[in-house]
């Protein structure tokens, strides 16, 4: 199948890129803020709405699910329509979801509103990468990745702090953690309208409705299975078998449609003929599982396992985000200067494995300074890994497929994160409920399943019972990181197998047929 032809893109000047980048970074900031500002408020909001550990997990998973399922569709739309218009539509959808989440009277409404938020966030996270790839060559992209890393770090550091202050402030409360992002989204909308000027590629449009629907349905069924297994039904049960079989069947049909039926598929399977794309995609799934699946529960560890306020728990995230910021800026600039990226990708994955392994040793009594050092190691690894996986794929992708290719990496990373959050949330709930039951039994108290699985309000508990819950959450968190380590090791293996191709200095990728046929000529060069 031939790649659709597009007009040659003209690189923008540094000033033009920075002007356009300002609006894009605001859009990315609001997308990242939507997760981080809520993180430290989750225990409080779930407690206020009388939710359970499963409810806590679903507030996170609902957003991840819709974000994940919609990402490849947003990316494909970016190859067909105005990227600027799509980013602005994503901002509007995100704002509507945020408004509804802040007004939610029940856990069910909150989960639904988070799903709407996820649709907008899926568009923002996918489209920002696509737009930047349309403006800047791969070789120069590293110098701008520092700005992206700084935005990510700012949202990650300020989000928990802002969220903690809002939750603790009299007269505000957790509902304002959803509303605080709406003004930022409005500013991003206006800035993009004034600064982003990209040529709209006119081409015949064939929207793959069937493939997109099947893809979303198959992924959603599997994520529902992972989210509910272990709580609503057993992992090994007829219900589990039915959900897995249904999800696999629907995805199998989706692959057939994309390969044989769709005229312009959502995920062009021709991209996976490239070895780098295949390995980077697998690595993205594994990195997402290890990263999202383990770190999302750190706020529970600090608040419920160590008795911190949301504000103090937010301050603890500075260690990991600081490491991420330093490594993303440093590696981005070095890669732009040298055109070589694999060594930093490998080094980053080694640090991710080491950081997860170190965090697997923490419990309710570990010195907080030691926990901070371990988090910094993990942050250093993530900063050198996440953006460079996308860069490796973009370097081998034609401009006509840039939206689909960029979103595929984000899609599979988010899918891994959704699976990780769900599966590790089930593991955490099982371990905590078991330890709570044992601890309360020693005190001569009954432990109904509903009590041991609920998110407690520690301030309302008697001191001995509070100590039981704190010990249960504090001692269980290490298991989540331990379970994540093998997946990070597999991601490291995938990265090691990727063949490095020096970053090109043009916006569009020349197909392999236009390159010298013999490898030895490339070696002598």
PDB file of N, CA, C and O in Angstrom, residues 42-79:
ATOM      1  N   UNK A  42      -7.913  12.653  45.360  1.00  0.00           N
ATOM      2  CA  UNK A  42      -8.693  11.423  45.159  1.00  0.00           C
ATOM      3  C   UNK A  42      -9.119  10.761  46.468  1.00  0.00           C
ATOM      4  O   UNK A  42     -10.300  10.401  46.614  1.00  0.00           O
ATOM      5  N   UNK A  43      -8.224  10.549  47.426  1.00  0.00           N
ATOM      6  CA  UNK A  43      -8.683   9.918  48.672  1.00  0.00           C
ATOM      7  C   UNK A  43      -9.825  10.687  49.341  1.00  0.00           C
ATOM      8  O   UNK A  43     -10.777  10.095  49.844  1.00  0.00           O
ATOM      9  N   UNK A  44      -9.750  12.042  49.324  1.00  0.00           N
ATOM     10  CA  UNK A  44     -10.781  12.856  49.974  1.00  0.00           C
ATOM     11  C   UNK A  44     -12.106  12.779  49.208  1.00  0.00           C
ATOM     12  O   UNK A  44     -13.175  12.641  49.808  1.00  0.00           O
ATOM     13  N   UNK A  45     -12.040  12.893  47.864  1.00  0.00           N
ATOM     14  CA  UNK A  45     -13.295  12.906  47.102  1.00  0.00           C
ATOM     15  C   UNK A  45     -13.981  11.542  47.128  1.00  0.00           C
ATOM     16  O   UNK A  45     -15.211  11.458  47.217  1.00  0.00           O
ATOM     17  N   UNK A  46     -13.197  10.455  47.078  1.00  0.00           N
ATOM     18  CA  UNK A  46     -13.790   9.127  47.140  1.00  0.00           C
ATOM     19  C   UNK A  46     -14.425   8.893  48.503  1.00  0.00           C
ATOM     20  O   UNK A  46     -15.494   8.288  48.625  1.00  0.00           O
ATOM     21  N   UNK A  47     -13.785   9.399  49.547  1.00  0.00           N
ATOM     22  CA  UNK A  47     -14.349   9.277  50.892  1.00  0.00           C
ATOM     23  C   UNK A  47     -15.645  10.077  51.023  1.00  0.00           C
ATOM     24  O   UNK A  47     -16.646   9.595  51.556  1.00  0.00           O
ATOM     25  N   UNK A  48     -15.656  11.320  50.492  1.00  0.00           N
ATOM     26  CA  UNK A  48     -16.849  12.161  50.582  1.00  0.00           C
ATOM     27  C   UNK A  48     -18.024  11.569  49.814  1.00  0.00           C
ATOM     28  O   UNK A  48     -19.184  11.707  50.230  1.00  0.00           O
ATOM     29  N   UNK A  49     -17.731  10.931  48.676  1.00  0.00           N
ATOM     30  CA  UNK A  49     -18.801  10.344  47.855  1.00  0.00           C
ATOM     31  C   UNK A  49     -19.081   8.893  48.228  1.00  0.00           C
ATOM     32  O   UNK A  49     -19.791   8.198  47.507  1.00  0.00           O
ATOM     33  N   UNK A  50     -18.503   8.454  49.349  1.00  0.00           N
ATOM     34  CA  UNK A  50     -18.723   7.110  49.880  1.00  0.00           C
ATOM     35  C   UNK A  50     -18.354   6.036  48.860  1.00  0.00           C
ATOM     36  O   UNK A  50     -19.081   5.064  48.655  1.00  0.00           O
ATOM     37  N   UNK A  51     -17.193   6.236  48.221  1.00  0.00           N
ATOM     38  CA  UNK A  51     -16.715   5.265  47.243  1.00  0.00           C
ATOM     39  C   UNK A  51     -15.831   4.210  47.887  1.00  0.00           C
ATOM     40  O   UNK A  51     -15.513   4.265  49.071  1.00  0.00           O
ATOM     41  N   UNK A  52     -15.416   3.236  47.088  1.00  0.00           N
ATOM     42  CA  UNK A  52     -14.575   2.140  47.551  1.00  0.00           C
ATOM     43  C   UNK A  52     -13.226   2.205  46.853  1.00  0.00           C
ATOM     44  O   UNK A  52     -12.956   3.103  46.053  1.00  0.00           O
ATOM     45  N   UNK A  53     -12.355   1.212  47.151  1.00  0.00           N
ATOM     46  CA  UNK A  53     -11.083   1.133  46.452  1.00  0.00           C
ATOM     47  C   UNK A  53     -11.312   0.941  44.953  1.00  0.00           C
ATOM     48  O   UNK A  53     -10.590   1.489  44.119  1.00  0.00           O
ATOM     49  N   UNK A  54     -12.349   0.172  44.605  1.00  0.00           N
ATOM     50  CA  UNK A  54     -12.691   0.010  43.189  1.00  0.00           C
ATOM     51  C   UNK A  54     -13.123   1.343  42.584  1.00  0.00           C
ATOM     52  O   UNK A  54     -12.791   1.661  41.430  1.00  0.00           O
ATOM     53  N   UNK A  55     -13.851   2.154  43.362  1.00  0.00           N
ATOM     54  CA  UNK A  55     -14.246   3.470  42.879  1.00  0.00           C
ATOM     55  C   UNK A  55     -13.054   4.380  42.661  1.00  0.00           C
ATOM     56  O   UNK A  55     -12.990   5.123  41.674  1.00  0.00           O
ATOM     57  N   UNK A  56     -12.090   4.323  43.586  1.00  0.00           N
ATOM     58  CA  UNK A  56     -10.849   5.091  43.434  1.00  0.00           C
ATOM     59  C   UNK A  56     -10.176   4.724  42.115  1.00  0.00           C
ATOM     60  O   UNK A  56      -9.740   5.591  41.345  1.00  0.00           O
ATOM     61  N   UNK A  57     -10.095   3.424  41.853  1.00  0.00           N
ATOM     62  CA  UNK A  57      -9.453   2.956  40.633  1.00  0.00           C
ATOM     63  C   UNK A  57     -10.208   3.425  39.400  1.00  0.00           C
ATOM     64  O   UNK A  57      -9.615   3.866  38.409  1.00  0.00           O
ATOM     65  N   UNK A  58     -11.548   3.380  39.453  1.00  0.00           N
ATOM     66  CA  UNK A  58     -12.341   3.742  38.284  1.00  0.00           C
ATOM     67  C   UNK A  58     -12.274   5.229  37.966  1.00  0.00           C
ATOM     68  O   UNK A  58     -12.381   5.625  36.796  1.00  0.00           O
ATOM     69  N   UNK A  59     -12.086   6.075  38.968  1.00  0.00           N
ATOM     70  CA  UNK A  59     -11.937   7.508  38.703  1.00  0.00           C
ATOM     71  C   UNK A  59     -10.703   7.745  37.836  1.00  0.00           C
ATOM     72  O   UNK A  59     -10.692   8.612  36.951  1.00  0.00           O
ATOM     73  N   UNK A  60      -9.660   6.965  38.054  1.00  0.00           N
ATOM     74  CA  UNK A  60      -8.448   7.052  37.243  1.00  0.00           C
ATOM     75  C   UNK A  60      -8.630   6.333  35.920  1.00  0.00           C
ATOM     76  O   UNK A  60      -8.296   6.850  34.844  1.00  0.00           O
ATOM     77  N   UNK A  61      -9.183   5.118  35.974  1.00  0.00           N
ATOM     78  CA  UNK A  61      -9.275   4.275  34.775  1.00  0.00           C
ATOM     79  C   UNK A  61     -10.235   4.856  33.745  1.00  0.00           C
ATOM     80  O   UNK A  61      -9.985   4.772  32.539  1.00  0.00           O
ATOM     81  N   UNK A  62     -11.353   5.466  34.182  1.00  0.00           N
ATOM     82  CA  UNK A  62     -12.318   6.009  33.232  1.00  0.00           C
ATOM     83  C   UNK A  62     -11.671   7.028  32.310  1.00  0.00           C
ATOM     84  O   UNK A  62     -11.903   7.036  31.091  1.00  0.00           O
ATOM     85  N   UNK A  63     -10.832   7.885  32.883  1.00  0.00           N
ATOM     86  CA  UNK A  63     -10.141   8.882  32.072  1.00  0.00           C
ATOM     87  C   UNK A  63      -9.098   8.223  31.175  1.00  0.00           C
ATOM     88  O   UNK A  63      -8.977   8.552  29.989  1.00  0.00           O
ATOM     89  N   UNK A  64      -8.332   7.290  31.743  1.00  0.00           N
ATOM     90  CA  UNK A  64      -7.324   6.600  30.951  1.00  0.00           C
ATOM     91  C   UNK A  64      -7.951   5.808  29.812  1.00  0.00           C
ATOM     92  O   UNK A  64      -7.398   5.739  28.704  1.00  0.00           O
ATOM     93  N   UNK A  65      -9.117   5.207  30.082  1.00  0.00           N
ATOM     94  CA  UNK A  65      -9.761   4.368  29.071  1.00  0.00           C
ATOM     95  C   UNK A  65     -10.160   5.195  27.852  1.00  0.00           C
ATOM     96  O   UNK A  65      -9.824   4.849  26.711  1.00  0.00           O
ATOM     97  N   UNK A  66     -10.899   6.285  28.069  1.00  0.00           N
ATOM     98  CA  UNK A  66     -11.335   7.096  26.931  1.00  0.00           C
ATOM     99  C   UNK A  66     -10.160   7.826  26.284  1.00  0.00           C
ATOM    100  O   UNK A  66     -10.138   8.008  25.061  1.00  0.00           O
ATOM    101  N   UNK A  67      -9.194   8.233  27.075  1.00  0.00           N
ATOM    102  CA  UNK A  67      -8.007   8.856  26.512  1.00  0.00           C
ATOM    103  C   UNK A  67      -7.267   7.873  25.604  1.00  0.00           C
ATOM    104  O   UNK A  67      -6.873   8.199  24.486  1.00  0.00           O
ATOM    105  N   UNK A  68      -7.122   6.648  26.092  1.00  0.00           N
ATOM    106  CA  UNK A  68      -6.411   5.631  25.333  1.00  0.00           C
ATOM    107  C   UNK A  68      -7.146   5.269  24.053  1.00  0.00           C
ATOM    108  O   UNK A  68      -6.562   5.236  22.971  1.00  0.00           O
ATOM    109  N   UNK A  69      -8.449   4.992  24.180  1.00  0.00           N
ATOM    110  CA  UNK A  69      -9.209   4.532  23.018  1.00  0.00           C
ATOM    111  C   UNK A  69      -9.337   5.606  21.950  1.00  0.00           C
ATOM    112  O   UNK A  69      -9.407   5.302  20.752  1.00  0.00           O
ATOM    113  N   UNK A  70      -9.365   6.874  22.351  1.00  0.00           N
ATOM    114  CA  UNK A  70      -9.554   7.947  21.374  1.00  0.00           C
ATOM    115  C   UNK A  70      -8.252   8.444  20.759  1.00  0.00           C
ATOM    116  O   UNK A  70      -8.291   9.114  19.711  1.00  0.00           O
ATOM    117  N   UNK A  71      -7.120   8.139  21.363  1.00  0.00           N
ATOM    118  CA  UNK A  71      -5.842   8.685  20.891  1.00  0.00           C
ATOM    119  C   UNK A  71      -5.561   8.383  19.424  1.00  0.00           C
ATOM    120  O   UNK A  71      -5.225   9.299  18.658  1.00  0.00           O
ATOM    121  N   UNK A  72      -5.644   7.118  18.953  1.00  0.00           N
ATOM    122  CA  UNK A  72      -5.348   6.873  17.543  1.00  0.00           C
ATOM    123  C   UNK A  72      -6.335   7.544  16.602  1.00  0.00           C
ATOM    124  O   UNK A  72      -5.973   7.902  15.470  1.00  0.00           O
ATOM    125  N   UNK A  73      -7.572   7.733  17.046  1.00  0.00           N
ATOM    126  CA  UNK A  73      -8.558   8.398  16.198  1.00  0.00           C
ATOM    127  C   UNK A  73      -8.208   9.879  16.051  1.00  0.00           C
ATOM    128  O   UNK A  73      -8.270  10.445  14.951  1.00  0.00           O
ATOM    129  N   UNK A  74      -7.830  10.519  17.157  1.00  0.00           N
ATOM    130  CA  UNK A  74      -7.371  11.908  17.081  1.00  0.00           C
ATOM    131  C   UNK A  74      -6.165  12.028  16.142  1.00  0.00           C
ATOM    132  O   UNK A  74      -6.079  12.970  15.333  1.00  0.00           O
ATOM    133  N   UNK A  75      -5.227  11.094  16.261  1.00  0.00           N
ATOM    134  CA  UNK A  75      -4.042  11.142  15.414  1.00  0.00           C
ATOM    135  C   UNK A  75      -4.374  11.013  13.940  1.00  0.00           C
ATOM    136  O   UNK A  75      -3.817  11.717  13.091  1.00  0.00           O
ATOM    137  N   UNK A  76      -5.295  10.100  13.633  1.00  0.00           N
ATOM    138  CA  UNK A  76      -5.687   9.930  12.232  1.00  0.00           C
ATOM    139  C   UNK A  76      -6.416  11.153  11.713  1.00  0.00           C
ATOM    140  O   UNK A  76      -6.207  11.589  10.569  1.00  0.00           O
ATOM    141  N   UNK A  77      -7.278  11.737  12.532  1.00  0.00           N
ATOM    142  CA  UNK A  77      -7.978  12.953  12.124  1.00  0.00           C
ATOM    143  C   UNK A  77      -6.994  14.078  11.825  1.00  0.00           C
ATOM    144  O   UNK A  77      -7.230  14.920  10.949  1.00  0.00           O
ATOM    145  N   UNK A  78      -5.871  14.100  12.554  1.00  0.00           N
ATOM    146  CA  UNK A  78      -4.858  15.130  12.323  1.00  0.00           C
ATOM    147  C   UNK A  78      -4.209  14.991  10.957  1.00  0.00           C
ATOM    148  O   UNK A  78      -3.681  15.967  10.413  1.00  0.00           O
ATOM    149  N   UNK A  79      -4.208  13.777  10.394  1.00  0.00           N
ATOM    150  CA  UNK A  79      -3.684  13.575   9.042  1.00  0.00           C
ATOM    151  C   UNK A  79      -4.689  13.999   7.976  1.00  0.00           C
ATOM    152  O   UNK A  79      -4.343  14.075   6.790  1.00  0.00           O
TER     153      UNK A  79
END
